Coordinates of C-alpha atoms in Angstrom, one line a residue:
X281 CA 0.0 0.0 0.0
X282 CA 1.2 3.8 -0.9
X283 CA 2.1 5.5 2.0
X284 CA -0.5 8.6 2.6
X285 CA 2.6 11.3 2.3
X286 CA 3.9 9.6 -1.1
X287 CA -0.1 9.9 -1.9
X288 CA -0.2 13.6 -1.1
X289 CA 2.7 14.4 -2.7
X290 CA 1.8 12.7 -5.8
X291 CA -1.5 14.6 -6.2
X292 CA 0.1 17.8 -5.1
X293 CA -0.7 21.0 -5.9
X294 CA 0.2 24.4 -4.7
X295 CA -1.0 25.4 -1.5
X296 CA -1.0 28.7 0.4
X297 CA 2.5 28.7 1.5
X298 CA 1.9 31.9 2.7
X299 CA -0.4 31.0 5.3
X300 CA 1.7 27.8 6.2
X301 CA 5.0 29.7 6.8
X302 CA 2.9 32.0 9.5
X303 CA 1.1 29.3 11.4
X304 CA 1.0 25.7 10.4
X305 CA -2.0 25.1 12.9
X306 CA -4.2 26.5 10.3
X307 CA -3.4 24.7 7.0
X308 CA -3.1 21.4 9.2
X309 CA -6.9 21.6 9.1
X310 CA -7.1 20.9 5.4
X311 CA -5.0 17.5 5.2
X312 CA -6.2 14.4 7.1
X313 CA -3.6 12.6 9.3
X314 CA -0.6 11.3 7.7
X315 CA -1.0 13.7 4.5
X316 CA 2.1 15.9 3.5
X317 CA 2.2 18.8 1.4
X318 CA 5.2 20.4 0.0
X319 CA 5.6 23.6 -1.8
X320 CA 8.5 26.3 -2.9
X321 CA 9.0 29.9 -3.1
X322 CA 11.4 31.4 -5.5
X323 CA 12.5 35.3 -6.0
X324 CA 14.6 36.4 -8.4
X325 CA 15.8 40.0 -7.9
X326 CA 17.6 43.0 -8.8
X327 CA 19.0 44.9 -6.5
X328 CA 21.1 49.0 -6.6
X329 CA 22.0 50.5 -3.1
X330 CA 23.6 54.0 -2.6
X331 CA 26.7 54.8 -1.0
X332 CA 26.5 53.7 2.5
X333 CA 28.5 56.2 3.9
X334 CA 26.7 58.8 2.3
X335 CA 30.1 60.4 0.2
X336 CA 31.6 60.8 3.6
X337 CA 35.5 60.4 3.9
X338 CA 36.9 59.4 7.0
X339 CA 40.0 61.3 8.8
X340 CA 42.1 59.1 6.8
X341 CA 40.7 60.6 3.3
X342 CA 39.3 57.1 2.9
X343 CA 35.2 56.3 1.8
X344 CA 33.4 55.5 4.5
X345 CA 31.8 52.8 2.3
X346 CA 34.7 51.9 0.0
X347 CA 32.0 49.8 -1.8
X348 CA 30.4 53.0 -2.9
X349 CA 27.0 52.4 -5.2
X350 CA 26.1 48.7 -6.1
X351 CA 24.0 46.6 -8.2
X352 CA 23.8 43.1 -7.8
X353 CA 21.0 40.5 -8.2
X354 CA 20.3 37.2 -6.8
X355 CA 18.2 34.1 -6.7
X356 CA 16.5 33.4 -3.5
X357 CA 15.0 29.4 -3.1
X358 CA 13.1 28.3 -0.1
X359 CA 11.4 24.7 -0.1
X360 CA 9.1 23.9 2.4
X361 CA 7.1 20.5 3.7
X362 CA 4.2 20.3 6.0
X363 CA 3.3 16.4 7.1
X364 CA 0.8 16.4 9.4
X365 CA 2.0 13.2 11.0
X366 CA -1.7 12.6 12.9
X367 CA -4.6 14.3 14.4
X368 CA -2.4 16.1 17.3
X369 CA 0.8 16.2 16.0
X370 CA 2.2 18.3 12.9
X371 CA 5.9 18.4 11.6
X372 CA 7.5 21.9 9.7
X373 CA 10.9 21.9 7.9
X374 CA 11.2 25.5 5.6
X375 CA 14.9 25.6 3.7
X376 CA 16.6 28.2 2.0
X377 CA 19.1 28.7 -0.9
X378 CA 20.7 32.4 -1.8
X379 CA 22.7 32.7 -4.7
X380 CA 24.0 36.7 -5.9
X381 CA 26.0 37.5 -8.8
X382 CA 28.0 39.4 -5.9
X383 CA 29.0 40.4 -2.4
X384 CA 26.2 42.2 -1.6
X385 CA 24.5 44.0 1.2
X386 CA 21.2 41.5 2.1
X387 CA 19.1 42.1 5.3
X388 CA 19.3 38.7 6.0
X389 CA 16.4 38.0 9.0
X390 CA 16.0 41.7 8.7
X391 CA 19.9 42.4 9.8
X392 CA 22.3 44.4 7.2
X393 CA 25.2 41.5 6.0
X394 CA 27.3 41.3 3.3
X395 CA 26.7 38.0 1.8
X396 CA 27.8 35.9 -0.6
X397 CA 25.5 32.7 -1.4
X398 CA 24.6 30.1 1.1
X399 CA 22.4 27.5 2.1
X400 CA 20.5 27.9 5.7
X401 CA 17.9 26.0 7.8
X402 CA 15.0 28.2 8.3
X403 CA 12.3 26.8 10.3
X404 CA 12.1 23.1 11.4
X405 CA 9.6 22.5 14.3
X406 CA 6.8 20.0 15.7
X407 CA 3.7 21.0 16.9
X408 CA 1.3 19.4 19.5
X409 CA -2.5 20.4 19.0
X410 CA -3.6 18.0 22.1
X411 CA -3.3 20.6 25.2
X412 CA -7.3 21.9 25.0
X413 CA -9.9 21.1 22.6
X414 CA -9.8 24.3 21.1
X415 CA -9.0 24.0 17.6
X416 CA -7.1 27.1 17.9
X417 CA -4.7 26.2 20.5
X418 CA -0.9 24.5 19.9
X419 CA 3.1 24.4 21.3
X420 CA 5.4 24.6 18.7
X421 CA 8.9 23.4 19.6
X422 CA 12.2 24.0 17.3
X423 CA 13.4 26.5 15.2
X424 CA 10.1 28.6 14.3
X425 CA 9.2 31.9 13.2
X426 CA 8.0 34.6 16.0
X427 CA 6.3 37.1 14.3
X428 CA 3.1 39.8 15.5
X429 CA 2.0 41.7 12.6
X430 CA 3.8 45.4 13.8
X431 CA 7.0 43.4 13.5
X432 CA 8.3 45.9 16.6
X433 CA 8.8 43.3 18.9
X434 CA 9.0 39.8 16.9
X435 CA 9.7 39.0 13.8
X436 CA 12.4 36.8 13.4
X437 CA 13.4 32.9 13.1
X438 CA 14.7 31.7 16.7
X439 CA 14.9 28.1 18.4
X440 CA 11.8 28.5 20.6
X441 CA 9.0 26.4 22.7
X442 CA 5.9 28.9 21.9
X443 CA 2.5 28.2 22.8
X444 CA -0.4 30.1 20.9
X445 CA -4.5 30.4 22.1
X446 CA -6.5 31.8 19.3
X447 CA -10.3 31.9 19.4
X448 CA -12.6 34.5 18.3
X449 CA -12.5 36.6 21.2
X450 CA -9.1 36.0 23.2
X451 CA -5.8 35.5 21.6
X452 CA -3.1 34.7 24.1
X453 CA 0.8 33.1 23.9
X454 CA 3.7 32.1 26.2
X455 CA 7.1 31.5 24.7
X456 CA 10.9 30.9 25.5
X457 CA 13.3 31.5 22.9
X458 CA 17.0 31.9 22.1
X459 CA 18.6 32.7 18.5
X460 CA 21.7 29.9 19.2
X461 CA 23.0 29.9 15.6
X462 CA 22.3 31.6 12.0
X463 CA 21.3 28.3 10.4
X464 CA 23.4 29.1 7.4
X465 CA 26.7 27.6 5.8
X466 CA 29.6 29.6 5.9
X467 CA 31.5 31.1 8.9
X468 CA 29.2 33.4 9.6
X469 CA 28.1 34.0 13.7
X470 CA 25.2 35.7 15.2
X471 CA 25.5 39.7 16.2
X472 CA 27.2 40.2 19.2
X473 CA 23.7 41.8 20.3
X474 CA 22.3 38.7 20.0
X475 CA 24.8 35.8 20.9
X476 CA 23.9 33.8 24.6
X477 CA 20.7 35.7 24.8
X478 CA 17.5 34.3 25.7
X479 CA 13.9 35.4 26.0
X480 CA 11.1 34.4 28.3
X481 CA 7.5 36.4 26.3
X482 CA 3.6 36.5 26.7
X483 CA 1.3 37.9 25.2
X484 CA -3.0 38.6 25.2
X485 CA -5.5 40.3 23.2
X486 CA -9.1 40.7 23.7
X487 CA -12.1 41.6 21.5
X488 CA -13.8 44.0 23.6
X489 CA -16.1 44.8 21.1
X490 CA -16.7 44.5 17.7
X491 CA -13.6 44.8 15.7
X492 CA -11.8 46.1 18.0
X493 CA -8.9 44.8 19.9
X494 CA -7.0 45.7 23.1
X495 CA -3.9 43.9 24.6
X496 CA -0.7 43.7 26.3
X497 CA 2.4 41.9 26.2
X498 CA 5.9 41.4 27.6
X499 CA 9.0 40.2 27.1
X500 CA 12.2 39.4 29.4
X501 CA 15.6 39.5 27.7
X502 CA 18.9 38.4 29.4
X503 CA 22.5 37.6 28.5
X504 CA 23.6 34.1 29.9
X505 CA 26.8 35.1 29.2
X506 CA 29.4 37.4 30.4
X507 CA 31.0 40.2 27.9
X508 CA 34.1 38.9 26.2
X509 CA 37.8 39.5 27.3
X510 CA 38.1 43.0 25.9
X511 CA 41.4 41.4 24.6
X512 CA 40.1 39.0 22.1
X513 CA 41.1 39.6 18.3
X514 CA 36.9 38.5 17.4
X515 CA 35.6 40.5 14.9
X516 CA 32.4 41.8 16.7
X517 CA 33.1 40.8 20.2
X518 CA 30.6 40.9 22.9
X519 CA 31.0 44.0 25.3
X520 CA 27.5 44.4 26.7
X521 CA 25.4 42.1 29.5
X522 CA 22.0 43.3 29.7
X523 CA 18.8 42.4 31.7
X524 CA 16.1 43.9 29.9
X525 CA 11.8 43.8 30.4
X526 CA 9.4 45.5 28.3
X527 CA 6.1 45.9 28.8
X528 CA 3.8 47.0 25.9
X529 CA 0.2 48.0 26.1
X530 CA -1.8 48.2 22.4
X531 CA -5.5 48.8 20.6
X532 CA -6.1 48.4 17.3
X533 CA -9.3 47.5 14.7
X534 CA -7.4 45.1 12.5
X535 CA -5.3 47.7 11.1
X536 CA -2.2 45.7 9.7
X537 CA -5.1 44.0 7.3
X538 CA -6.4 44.8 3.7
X539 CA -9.9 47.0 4.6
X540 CA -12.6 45.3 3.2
X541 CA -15.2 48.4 4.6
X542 CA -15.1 51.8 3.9
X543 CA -14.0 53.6 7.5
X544 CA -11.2 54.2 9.7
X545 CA -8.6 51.9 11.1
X546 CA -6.0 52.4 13.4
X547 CA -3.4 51.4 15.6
X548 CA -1.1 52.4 19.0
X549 CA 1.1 50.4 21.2
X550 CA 2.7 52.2 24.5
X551 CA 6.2 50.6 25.4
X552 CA 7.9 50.6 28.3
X553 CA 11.7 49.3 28.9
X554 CA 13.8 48.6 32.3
X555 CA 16.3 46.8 33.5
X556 CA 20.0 47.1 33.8
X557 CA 22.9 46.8 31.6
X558 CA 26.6 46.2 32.1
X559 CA 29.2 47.8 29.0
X560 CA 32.9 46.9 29.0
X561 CA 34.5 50.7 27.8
X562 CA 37.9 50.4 25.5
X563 CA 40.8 52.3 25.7
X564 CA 43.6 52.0 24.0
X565 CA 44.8 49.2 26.1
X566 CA 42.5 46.0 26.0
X567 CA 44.3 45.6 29.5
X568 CA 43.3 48.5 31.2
X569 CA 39.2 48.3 30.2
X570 CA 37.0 49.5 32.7
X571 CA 33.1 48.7 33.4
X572 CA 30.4 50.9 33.4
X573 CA 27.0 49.7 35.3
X574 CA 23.7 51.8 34.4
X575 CA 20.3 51.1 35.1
X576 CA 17.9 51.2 32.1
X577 CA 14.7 53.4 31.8
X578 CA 12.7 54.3 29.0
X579 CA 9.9 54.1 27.0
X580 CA 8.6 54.5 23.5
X581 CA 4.9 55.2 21.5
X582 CA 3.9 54.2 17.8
X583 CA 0.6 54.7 16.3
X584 CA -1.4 55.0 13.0
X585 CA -4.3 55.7 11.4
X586 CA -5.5 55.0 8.2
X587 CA -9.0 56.1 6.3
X588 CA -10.4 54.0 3.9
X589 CA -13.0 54.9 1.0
X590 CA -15.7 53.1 -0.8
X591 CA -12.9 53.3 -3.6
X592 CA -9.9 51.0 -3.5
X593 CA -8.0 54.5 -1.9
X594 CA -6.8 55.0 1.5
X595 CA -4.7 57.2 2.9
X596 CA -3.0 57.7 6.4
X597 CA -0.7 58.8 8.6
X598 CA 1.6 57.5 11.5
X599 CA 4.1 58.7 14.2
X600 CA 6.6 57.1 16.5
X601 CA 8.2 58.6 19.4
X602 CA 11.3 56.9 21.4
X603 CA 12.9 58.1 24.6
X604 CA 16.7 58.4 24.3
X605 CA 19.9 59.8 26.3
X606 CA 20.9 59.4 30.2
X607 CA 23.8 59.9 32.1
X608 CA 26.2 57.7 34.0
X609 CA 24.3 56.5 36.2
X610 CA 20.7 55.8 34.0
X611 CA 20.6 55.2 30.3
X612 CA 17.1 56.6 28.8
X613 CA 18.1 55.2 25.1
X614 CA 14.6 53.0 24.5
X615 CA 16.1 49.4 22.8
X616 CA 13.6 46.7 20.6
X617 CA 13.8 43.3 21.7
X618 CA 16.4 42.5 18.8
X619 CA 14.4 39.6 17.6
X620 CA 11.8 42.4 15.4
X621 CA 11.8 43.4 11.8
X622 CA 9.7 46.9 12.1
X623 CA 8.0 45.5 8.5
X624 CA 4.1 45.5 8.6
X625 CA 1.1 46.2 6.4
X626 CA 0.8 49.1 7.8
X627 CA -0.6 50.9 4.7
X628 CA -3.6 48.5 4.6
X629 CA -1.8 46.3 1.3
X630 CA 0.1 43.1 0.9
X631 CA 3.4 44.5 0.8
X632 CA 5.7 44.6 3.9
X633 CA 7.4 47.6 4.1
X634 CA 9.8 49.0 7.1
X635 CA 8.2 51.7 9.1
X636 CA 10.7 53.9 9.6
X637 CA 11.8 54.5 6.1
X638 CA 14.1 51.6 3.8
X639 CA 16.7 53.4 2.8
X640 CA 17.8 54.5 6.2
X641 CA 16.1 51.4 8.4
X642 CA 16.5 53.2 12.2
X643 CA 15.5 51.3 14.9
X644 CA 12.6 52.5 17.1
X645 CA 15.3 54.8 19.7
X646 CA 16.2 57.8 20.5
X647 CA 13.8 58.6 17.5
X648 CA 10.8 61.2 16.7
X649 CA 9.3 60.6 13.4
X650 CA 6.0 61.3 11.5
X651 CA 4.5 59.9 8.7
X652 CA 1.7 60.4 5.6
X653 CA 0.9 57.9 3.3
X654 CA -1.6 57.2 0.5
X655 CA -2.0 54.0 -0.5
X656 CA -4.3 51.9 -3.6
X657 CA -5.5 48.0 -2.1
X658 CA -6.8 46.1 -5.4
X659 CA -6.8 42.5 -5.6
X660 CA -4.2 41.8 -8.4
X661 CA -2.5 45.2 -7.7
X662 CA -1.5 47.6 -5.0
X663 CA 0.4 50.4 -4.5
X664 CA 2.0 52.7 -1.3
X665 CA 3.5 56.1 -1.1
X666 CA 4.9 57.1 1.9
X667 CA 6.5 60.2 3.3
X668 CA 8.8 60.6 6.4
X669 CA 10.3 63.2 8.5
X670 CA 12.5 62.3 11.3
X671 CA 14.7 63.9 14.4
X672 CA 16.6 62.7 17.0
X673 CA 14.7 63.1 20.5
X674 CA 17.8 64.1 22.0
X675 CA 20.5 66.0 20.1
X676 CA 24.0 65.1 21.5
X677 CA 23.5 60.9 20.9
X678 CA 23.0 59.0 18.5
X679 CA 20.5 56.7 16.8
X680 CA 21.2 53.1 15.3
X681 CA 20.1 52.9 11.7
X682 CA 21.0 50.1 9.7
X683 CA 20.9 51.6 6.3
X684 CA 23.5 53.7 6.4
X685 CA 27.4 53.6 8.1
X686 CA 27.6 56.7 9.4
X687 CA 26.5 59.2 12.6
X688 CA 25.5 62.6 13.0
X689 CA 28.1 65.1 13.8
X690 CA 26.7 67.9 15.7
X691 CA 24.2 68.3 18.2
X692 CA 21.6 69.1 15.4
X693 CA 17.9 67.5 15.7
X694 CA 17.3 66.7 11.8
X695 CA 17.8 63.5 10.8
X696 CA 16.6 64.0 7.5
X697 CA 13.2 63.1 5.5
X698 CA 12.6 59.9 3.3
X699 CA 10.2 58.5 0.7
X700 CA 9.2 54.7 0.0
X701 CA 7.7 53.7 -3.0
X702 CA 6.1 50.5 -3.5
X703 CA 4.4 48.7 -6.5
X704 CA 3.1 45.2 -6.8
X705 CA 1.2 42.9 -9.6
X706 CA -0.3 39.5 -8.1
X707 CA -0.9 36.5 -10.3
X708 CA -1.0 32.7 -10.0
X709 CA 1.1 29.9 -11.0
X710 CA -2.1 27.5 -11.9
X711 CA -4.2 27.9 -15.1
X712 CA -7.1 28.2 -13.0
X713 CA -6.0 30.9 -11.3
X714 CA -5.9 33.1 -14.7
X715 CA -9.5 32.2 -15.1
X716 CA -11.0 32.1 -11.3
X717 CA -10.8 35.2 -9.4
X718 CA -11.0 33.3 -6.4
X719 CA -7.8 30.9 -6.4
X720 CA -4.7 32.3 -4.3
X721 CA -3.0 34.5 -5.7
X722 CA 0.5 34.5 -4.3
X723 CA 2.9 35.3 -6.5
X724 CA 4.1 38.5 -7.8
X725 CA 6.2 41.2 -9.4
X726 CA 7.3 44.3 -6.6
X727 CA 9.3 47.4 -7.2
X728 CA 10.9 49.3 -3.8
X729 CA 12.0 52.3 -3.9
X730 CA 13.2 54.1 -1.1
X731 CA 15.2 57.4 -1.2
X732 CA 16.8 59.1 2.5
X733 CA 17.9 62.6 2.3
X734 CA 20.1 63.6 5.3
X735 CA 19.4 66.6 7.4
X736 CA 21.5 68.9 9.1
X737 CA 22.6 66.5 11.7
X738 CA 24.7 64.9 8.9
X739 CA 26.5 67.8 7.8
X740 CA 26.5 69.6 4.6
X741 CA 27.5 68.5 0.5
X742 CA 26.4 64.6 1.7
X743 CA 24.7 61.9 -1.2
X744 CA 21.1 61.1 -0.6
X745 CA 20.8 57.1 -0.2
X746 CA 18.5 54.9 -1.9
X747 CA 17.8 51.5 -2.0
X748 CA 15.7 50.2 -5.4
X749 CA 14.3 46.2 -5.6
X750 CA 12.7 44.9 -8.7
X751 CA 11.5 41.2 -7.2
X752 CA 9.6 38.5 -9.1
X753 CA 8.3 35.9 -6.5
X754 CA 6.6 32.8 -7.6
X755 CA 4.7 30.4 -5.3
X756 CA 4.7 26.7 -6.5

């Protein structure tokens, strides 16, 4: 007799790997016990980036960025299988191939990386459905994607044991999780934000009336390991051991997805960080380092709205405001939980695209920034504008963008203003779905464009960075 997996895969055809790579509960529904499905993404993409130093020399006379401008593409392959080995029990393995014509600059789980091709483990996880009877209940355990749809506090692949409660009313999780390796050939290590740290999260939302949704959340963050000998030759060593909680408050009315009314949707989430944090301070002696001990407290806001009309139009607008500074003694610089993305919907259309602006990519600290956007939802086409102006909070430090290599270099508040641009065409890869409306249609053809002018804080006679991505995606 066939074996029910050879079966399914036999009489495969696509499924909605879309929905499978954000929660396999839900597609386990459609296969019976024993059934396996398999399906692949490819993307195919060009790829021009500005000068990431922005023209800037250093004192040496040297680029900043001694790349300069590039223009690379690459072919991005991820296979994925979902067996749902029996009625409570479901397995998950999502690979990945990356192949560029070039060394290029990739945000690779949402981090800045030069990057040449590799192959890298993804997701791989089991999943028990047997805890409640509640169909929307499961623990997932092994390397999983943690993702909310603001992508400010999770969105990124991590070896986890995450529990999820979703019913119509009351949506709660519970999670630990640790990023213990990249997953990927090649030499390359975690951040050294990120190695021997480990998270303890929960979260819960509640309907409290039609539509609309109010919640909270929290996350614990700490360092099982010490900073590094300040002597060590590593390349990005550790220097830094932090104990870190946030605490999040939020309301929304399904804002992060496509309207389907005419009316208003919005979102805000309150964010509070504390904790402490030990840094290990160079000089230019590895062996006389000293250690400075601050407690951390801070806070951070980020909210939308968006007004949609009886026309697919909508258009919106957006702010975010981070505490940042301190002195010796307390450090006010609000930090993320380092496993986020800051890429959501939040235009109300298919397209992820970061917050704070693509070219430049800041992180949500020491940060003031407001934002207008218009935006076109269709079916088998959408389109967002989007407009941002952004300051520091407080003039004399710095903010961490990952866009660009370079600080400001005065005590002025303009950061500068950017623009993101983003197109996309959606189509299937069955015949029937170029005859029926109604069949998935995942893949598609995006242009980004994102352009960052520097302000003030920058200095004078600088180069504007962009960041332009022509994408073909196909689902199979």
């Amino acid at each position: 007799m066939t074996h029910p997996i050879v079966r399914s895969l036999r009489a495969f055809k696509p499924l909605a790997i879309a929905a499978l790579l954000a929660s396999g509960g839900a597609l386990a529904e459609d296969l019976a016990p024993g059934e396996a499905t398999f399906g692949v993404k490819l993307k195919l993409a060009g790829l021009a980036e500005g000068d990431r130093g922005l023209g800037r020399n250093d004192l040496d006379g040297a680029p900043v960025d001694p790349d300069g401008e590039t223009a690379e593409g690459y072919l991005d392959v991820q296979p994925a299988l979902f067996w749902r080995v029996s009625e409570d029990w479901d397995l998950f393995v999502r690979l990945q191939g990356f192949l560029p014509s070039g060394e290029i600059v990739v945000f690779d789980e949402e981090r800045p990386r030069r990057t040449e091709s590799f192959a890298a483990v993804r997701e791989a996880w089991v999943a028990y459905h047997g805890l409640t009877s509640y169909p929307g209940e499961m623990i997932k355990i092994g390397r999983q994607r943690l993702r909310e749809d603001d992508g400010t506090w999770w969105d990124r692949d991590a070896e986890a044991i995450h529990w999820t409660f979703d019913s119509t009313l009351l949506q709660a999780h519970v999670g630990l999780a640790s990023e213990l390796h990249t997953g990927r050939t090649g030499s390359e290590e975690l951040p050294s934000s990120q190695r021997d740290r480990g998270y303890a999260f929960a979260g819960i939302s509640r309907q409290w009336h039609a539509e609309h949704f109010i919640g909270a959340r929290a996350a614990h963050a700490f360092d099982y390991a010490g900073p590094d000998d300040p002597a060590t030759d590593e390349r990005d060593p550790k220097l830094s051991e932090r104990q870190y909680t946030w605490i999040g408050l939020f309301a929304h009315n399904d804002y992060f997805g496509q309207p389907d009314r005419a009316g208003l949707y919005y979102w805000s989430q309150y964010n509070f960080l504390f904790g402490t944090r030990e840094d290990v301070v160079l000089s230019g002696d590895p062996l006389s380092a000293t250690t400075v001990e601050r407690d951390v407290r801070s806070w951070a806001i980020d909210g939308g709205a968006r007004l949609h009309f009886d026309m697919p139009l909508s258009i919106g607008f957006a702010i975010a405001v981070a505490d940042g500074g301190g002195d010796q003694a307390r450090s006010k610089n609000f930090e993320q939980t380092g496993l986020h993305s800051n890429r959501s919907r939040f235009t109300g259309t298919r397209s992820l695209i970061y917050r704070y602006n693509e070219a430049l990519r800041p992180e949500l600290s020491n940060l003031r920034m407001a934002s207008a956007f218009v935006s076109v939802p269709l079916r088998r086409f959408d389109a967002s504008l989007v407009y941002h102006w952004i300051e520091r909070n407080q003039n004399d430090e710095p903010i961490v963008a990952d866009g660009i290599d370079v600080q400001p270099v005065n005590n002025d508040a303009d950061i500068g203003e950017g623009i993101d641009l983003v197109l996309g065409t959606y189509f299937g890869t069955t015949p029937q779905s170029q005859i029926d409306d109604d069949d998935d249609l995942r893949s598609n053809i995006r242009l980004r464009g994102s352009l960052f002018r520097p302000g003030t804080a920058y200095g004078n006679s600088l180069d504007d960075q962009y960041r332009v991505i022509l994408e073909t995606t196909l689902w199979f």
